[in-house]
Short mmCIF file of C-alpha atoms in Angstrom, two decimals:
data_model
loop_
_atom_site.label_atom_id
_atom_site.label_comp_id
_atom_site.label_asym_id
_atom_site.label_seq_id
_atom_site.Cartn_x
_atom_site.Cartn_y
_atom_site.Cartn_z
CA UNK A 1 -15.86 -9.99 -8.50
CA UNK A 2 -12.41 -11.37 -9.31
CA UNK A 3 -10.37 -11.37 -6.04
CA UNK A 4 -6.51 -10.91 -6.09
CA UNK A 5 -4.53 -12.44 -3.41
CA UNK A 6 -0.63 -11.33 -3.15
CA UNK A 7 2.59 -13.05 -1.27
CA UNK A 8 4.23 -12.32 0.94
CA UNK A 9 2.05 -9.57 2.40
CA UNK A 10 5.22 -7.72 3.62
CA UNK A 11 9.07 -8.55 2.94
CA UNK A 12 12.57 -7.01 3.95
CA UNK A 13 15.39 -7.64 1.87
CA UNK A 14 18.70 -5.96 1.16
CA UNK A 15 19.86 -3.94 -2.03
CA UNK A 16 21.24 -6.00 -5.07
CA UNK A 17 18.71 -9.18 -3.74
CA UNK A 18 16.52 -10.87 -6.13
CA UNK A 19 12.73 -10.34 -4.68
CA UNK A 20 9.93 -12.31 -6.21
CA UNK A 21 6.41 -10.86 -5.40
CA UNK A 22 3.16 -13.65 -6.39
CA UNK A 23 -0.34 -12.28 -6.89
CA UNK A 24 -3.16 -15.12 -7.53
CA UNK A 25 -6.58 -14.24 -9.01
CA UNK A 26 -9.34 -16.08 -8.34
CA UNK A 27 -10.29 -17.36 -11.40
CA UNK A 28 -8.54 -17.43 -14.75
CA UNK A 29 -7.39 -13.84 -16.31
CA UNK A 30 -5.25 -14.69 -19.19
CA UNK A 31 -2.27 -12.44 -19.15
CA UNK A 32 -4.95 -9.18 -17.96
CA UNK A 33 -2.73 -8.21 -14.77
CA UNK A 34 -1.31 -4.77 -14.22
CA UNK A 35 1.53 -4.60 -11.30
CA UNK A 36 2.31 -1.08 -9.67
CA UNK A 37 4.81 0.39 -7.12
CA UNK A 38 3.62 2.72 -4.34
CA UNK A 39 5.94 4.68 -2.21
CA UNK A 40 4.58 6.55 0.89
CA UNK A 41 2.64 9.90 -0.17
CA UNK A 42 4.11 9.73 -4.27
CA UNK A 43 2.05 8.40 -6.46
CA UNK A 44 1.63 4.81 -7.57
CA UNK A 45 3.02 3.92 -10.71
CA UNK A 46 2.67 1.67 -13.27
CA UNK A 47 5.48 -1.03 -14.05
CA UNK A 48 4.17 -4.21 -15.98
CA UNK A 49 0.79 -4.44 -18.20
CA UNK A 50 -0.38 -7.30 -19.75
CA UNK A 51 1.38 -9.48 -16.94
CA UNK A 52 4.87 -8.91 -18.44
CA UNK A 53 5.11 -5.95 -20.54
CA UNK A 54 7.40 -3.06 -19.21
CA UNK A 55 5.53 0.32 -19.12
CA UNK A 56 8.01 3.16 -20.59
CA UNK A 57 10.79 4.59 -18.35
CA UNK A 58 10.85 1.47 -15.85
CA UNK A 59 13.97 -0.35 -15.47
CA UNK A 60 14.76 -3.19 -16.89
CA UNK A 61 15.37 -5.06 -13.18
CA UNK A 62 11.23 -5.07 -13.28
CA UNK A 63 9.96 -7.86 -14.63
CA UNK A 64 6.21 -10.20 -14.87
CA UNK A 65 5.41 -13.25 -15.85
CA UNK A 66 2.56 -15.51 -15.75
CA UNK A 67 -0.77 -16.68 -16.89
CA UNK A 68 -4.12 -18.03 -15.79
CA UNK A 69 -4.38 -17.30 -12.31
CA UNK A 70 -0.83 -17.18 -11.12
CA UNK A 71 1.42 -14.14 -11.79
CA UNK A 72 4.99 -12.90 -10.58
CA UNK A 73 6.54 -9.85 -10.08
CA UNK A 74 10.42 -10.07 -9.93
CA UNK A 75 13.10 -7.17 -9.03
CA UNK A 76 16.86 -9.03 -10.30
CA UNK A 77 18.25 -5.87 -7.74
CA UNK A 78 17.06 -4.78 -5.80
CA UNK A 79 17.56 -0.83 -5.51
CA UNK A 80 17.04 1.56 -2.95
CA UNK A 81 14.22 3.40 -4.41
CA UNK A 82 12.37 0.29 -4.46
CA UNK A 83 11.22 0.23 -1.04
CA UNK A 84 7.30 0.67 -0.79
CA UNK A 85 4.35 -1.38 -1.86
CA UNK A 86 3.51 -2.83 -4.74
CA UNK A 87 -0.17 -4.30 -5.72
CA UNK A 88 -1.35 -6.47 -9.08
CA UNK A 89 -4.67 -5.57 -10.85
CA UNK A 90 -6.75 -7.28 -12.75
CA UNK A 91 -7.94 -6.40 -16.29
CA UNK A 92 -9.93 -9.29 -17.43
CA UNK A 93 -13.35 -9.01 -15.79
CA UNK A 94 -15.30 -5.57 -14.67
CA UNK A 95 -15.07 -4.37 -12.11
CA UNK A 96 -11.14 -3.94 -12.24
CA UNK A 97 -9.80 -5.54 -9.03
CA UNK A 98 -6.65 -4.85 -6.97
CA UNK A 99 -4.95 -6.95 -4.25
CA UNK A 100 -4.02 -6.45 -1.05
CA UNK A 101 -0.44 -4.95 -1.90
CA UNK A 102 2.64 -6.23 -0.87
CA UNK A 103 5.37 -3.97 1.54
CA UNK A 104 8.71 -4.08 0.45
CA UNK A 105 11.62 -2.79 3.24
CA UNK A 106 14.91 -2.36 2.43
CA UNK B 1 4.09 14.73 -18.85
CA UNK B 2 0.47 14.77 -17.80
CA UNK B 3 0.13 15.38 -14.11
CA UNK B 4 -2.90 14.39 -12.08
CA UNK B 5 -3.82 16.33 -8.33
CA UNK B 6 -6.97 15.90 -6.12
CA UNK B 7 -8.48 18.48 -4.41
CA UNK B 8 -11.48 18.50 -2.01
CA UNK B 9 -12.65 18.30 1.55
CA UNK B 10 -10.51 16.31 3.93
CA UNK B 11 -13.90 15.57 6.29
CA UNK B 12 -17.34 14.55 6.12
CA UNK B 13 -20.25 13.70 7.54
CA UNK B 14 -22.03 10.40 7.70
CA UNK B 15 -25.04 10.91 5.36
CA UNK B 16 -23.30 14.04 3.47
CA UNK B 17 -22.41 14.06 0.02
CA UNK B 18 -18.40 14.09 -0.71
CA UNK B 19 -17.44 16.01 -3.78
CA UNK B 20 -13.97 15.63 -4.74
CA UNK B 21 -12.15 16.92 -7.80
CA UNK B 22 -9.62 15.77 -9.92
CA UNK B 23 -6.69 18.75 -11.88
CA UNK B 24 -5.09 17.43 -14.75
CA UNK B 25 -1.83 19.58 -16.10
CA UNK B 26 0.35 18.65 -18.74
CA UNK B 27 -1.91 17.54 -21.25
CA UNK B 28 -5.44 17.71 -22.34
CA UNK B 29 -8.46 15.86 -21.10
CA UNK B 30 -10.12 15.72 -24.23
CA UNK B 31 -8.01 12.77 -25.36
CA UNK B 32 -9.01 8.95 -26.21
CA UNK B 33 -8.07 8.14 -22.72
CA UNK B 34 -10.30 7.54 -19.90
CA UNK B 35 -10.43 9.08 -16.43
CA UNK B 36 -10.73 7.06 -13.31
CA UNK B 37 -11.18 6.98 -9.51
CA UNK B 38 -9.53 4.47 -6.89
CA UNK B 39 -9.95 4.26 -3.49
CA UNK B 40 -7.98 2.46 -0.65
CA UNK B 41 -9.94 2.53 2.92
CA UNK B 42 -7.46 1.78 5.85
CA UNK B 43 -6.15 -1.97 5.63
CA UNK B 44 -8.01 -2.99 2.72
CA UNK B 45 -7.26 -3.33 -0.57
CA UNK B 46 -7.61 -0.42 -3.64
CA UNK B 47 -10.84 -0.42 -5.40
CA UNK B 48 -11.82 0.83 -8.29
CA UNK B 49 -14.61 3.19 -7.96
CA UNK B 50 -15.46 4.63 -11.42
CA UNK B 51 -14.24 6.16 -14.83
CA UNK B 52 -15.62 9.00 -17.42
CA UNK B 53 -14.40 9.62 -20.95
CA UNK B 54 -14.24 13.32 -22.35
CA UNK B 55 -17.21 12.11 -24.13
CA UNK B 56 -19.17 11.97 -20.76
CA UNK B 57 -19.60 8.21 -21.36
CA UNK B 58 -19.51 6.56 -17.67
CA UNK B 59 -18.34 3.06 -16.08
CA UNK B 60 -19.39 2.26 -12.73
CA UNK B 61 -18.18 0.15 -9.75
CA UNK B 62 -21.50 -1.67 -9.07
CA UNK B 63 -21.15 -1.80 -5.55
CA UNK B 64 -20.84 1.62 -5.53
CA UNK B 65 -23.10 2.92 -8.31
CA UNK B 66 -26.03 4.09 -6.72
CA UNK B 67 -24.09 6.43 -5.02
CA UNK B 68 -21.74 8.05 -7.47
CA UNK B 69 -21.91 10.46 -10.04
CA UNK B 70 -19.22 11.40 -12.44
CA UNK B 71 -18.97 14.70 -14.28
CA UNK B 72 -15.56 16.49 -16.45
CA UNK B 73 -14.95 19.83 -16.90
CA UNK B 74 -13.12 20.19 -20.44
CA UNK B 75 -12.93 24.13 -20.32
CA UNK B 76 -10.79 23.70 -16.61
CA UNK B 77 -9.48 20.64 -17.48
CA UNK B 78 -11.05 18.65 -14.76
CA UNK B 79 -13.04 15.88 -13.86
CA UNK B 80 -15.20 15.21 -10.47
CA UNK B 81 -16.45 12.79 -8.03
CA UNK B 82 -19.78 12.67 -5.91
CA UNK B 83 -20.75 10.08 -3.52
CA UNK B 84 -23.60 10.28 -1.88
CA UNK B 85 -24.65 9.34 1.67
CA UNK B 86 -21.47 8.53 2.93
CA UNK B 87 -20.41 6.35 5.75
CA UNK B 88 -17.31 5.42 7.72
CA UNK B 89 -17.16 3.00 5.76
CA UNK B 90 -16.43 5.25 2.84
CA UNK B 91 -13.12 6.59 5.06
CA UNK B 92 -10.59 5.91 2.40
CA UNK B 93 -8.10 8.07 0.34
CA UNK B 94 -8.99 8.82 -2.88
CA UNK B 95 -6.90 8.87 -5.94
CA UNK B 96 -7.53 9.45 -9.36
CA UNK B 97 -5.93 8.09 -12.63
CA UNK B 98 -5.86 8.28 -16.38
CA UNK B 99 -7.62 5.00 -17.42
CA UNK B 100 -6.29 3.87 -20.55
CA UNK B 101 -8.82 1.76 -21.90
CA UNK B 102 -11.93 -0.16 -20.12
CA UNK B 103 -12.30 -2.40 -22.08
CA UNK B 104 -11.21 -6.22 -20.88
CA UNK B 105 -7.49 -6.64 -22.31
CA UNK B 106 -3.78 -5.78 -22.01
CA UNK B 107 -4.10 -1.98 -21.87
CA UNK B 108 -6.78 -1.61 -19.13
CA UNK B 109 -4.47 0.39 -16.88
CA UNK B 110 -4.12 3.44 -14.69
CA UNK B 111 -0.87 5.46 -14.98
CA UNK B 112 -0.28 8.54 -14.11
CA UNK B 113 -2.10 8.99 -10.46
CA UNK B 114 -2.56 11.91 -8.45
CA UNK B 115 -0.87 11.40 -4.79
CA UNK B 116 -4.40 11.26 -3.24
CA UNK B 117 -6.44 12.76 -1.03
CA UNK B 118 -7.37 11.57 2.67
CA UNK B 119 -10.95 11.71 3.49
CA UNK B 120 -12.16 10.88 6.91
CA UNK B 121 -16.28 10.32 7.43
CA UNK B 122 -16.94 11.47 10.89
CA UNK B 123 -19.43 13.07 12.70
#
């Protein structure tokens, strides 16, 4: 199975700061990486497919990037709402893999 | 806006079978999308357990496939989980998901999710 690591594992920031979020797979994916956001007892959502495309209705301060095995997950501003976890998953290889998550505090 | 809500047992037995069931509202589940289960036991990471199509075609976790069975419901507009012989190890709570494709590729995704359910495996 594909493994997916994520950094940092938890974070605090304050709103309007710039938070960068890495997930690394364990071998090469191409651009097959899903992020989501998870608040406490809601349910997860989706925000980025195919490593950088923005799913419908998220804002525009979401964004992905990467390739190969090495992916990002940026917030320009961060917002209050944003507080939670959020966790990558790979689409390349069956079965579908998840990482750990990372906790965002605000 | 389709909606998705588990339902089911909160406790079960090691060895027992855990049947949990998945409402969706808001749209049919006779669609081309898939439907999916994910799991997250207590300081681990989510996992992917399995996915049906309306069709009844099925897609399987292998670590987890001799244990599951998937069945939908078209006329209630559900679809169901069994797992078999459970452990603690299978203490976890359980979402499901649409699954939009399962294929390999950019639009092998789950969005929307139910909340989840909490199941604890205890004697």
């Amino acid at each position: 199975d594909i493994q997916m690591t994520q950094s940092p594992p938890s974070l605090s920031a304050s709103v309007r700061d710039r938070v960068v979020i890495t997930c690394r797979a364990s071998q090469t994916i191409s651009t097959n990486l899903n992020w989501y956001h998870h608040k406490p007892g809601k349910a997860p959502r989706l925000l980025i497919y195919g490593a950088s495309s923005l799913q419908n209705g998220v804002p525009s301060r979401f964004s992905g990037s990467g390739s190969g095995t090495d992916f990002t997950l940026t917030i320009t501003s961060l917002q209050p709402e944003d507080f939670g976890i959020y966790f990558c998953q790979q689409s390349h290889t069956s079965p579908w893999t998840f990482g750990q998550g990372t906790k965002v505090e605000i | 806006q389709v909606q998705l809500q588990e339902s089911g047992p909160g406790l079960a037995k090691p060895s027992e079978t855990l049947s949990l069931t998945c409402t969706v509202s808001g749209g049919s589940i006779i669609s081309s999308f898939y439907w999916g289960w994910v799991r997250q036991a207590p300081g681990k990471a989510l996992e992917w357990i399995a996915t049906i199509h309306s069709g009844g075609t099925t897609y399987f976790n292998p670590s987890l496939k001799s244990r599951v069975t998937l069945s939908i419901d078209t006329s209630k507009n559900q679809f169901s989980l069994k797992l078999r012989s459970v452990t603690a190890a299978d203490t976890a709570v359980y979402h499901c998901a649409r699954h939009r494709a399962v294929t390999a590729g950019h639009y092998n995704w789950f969005d929307p999710w139910g909340q989840g359910t909490p199941v604890i495996v205890s004697s």
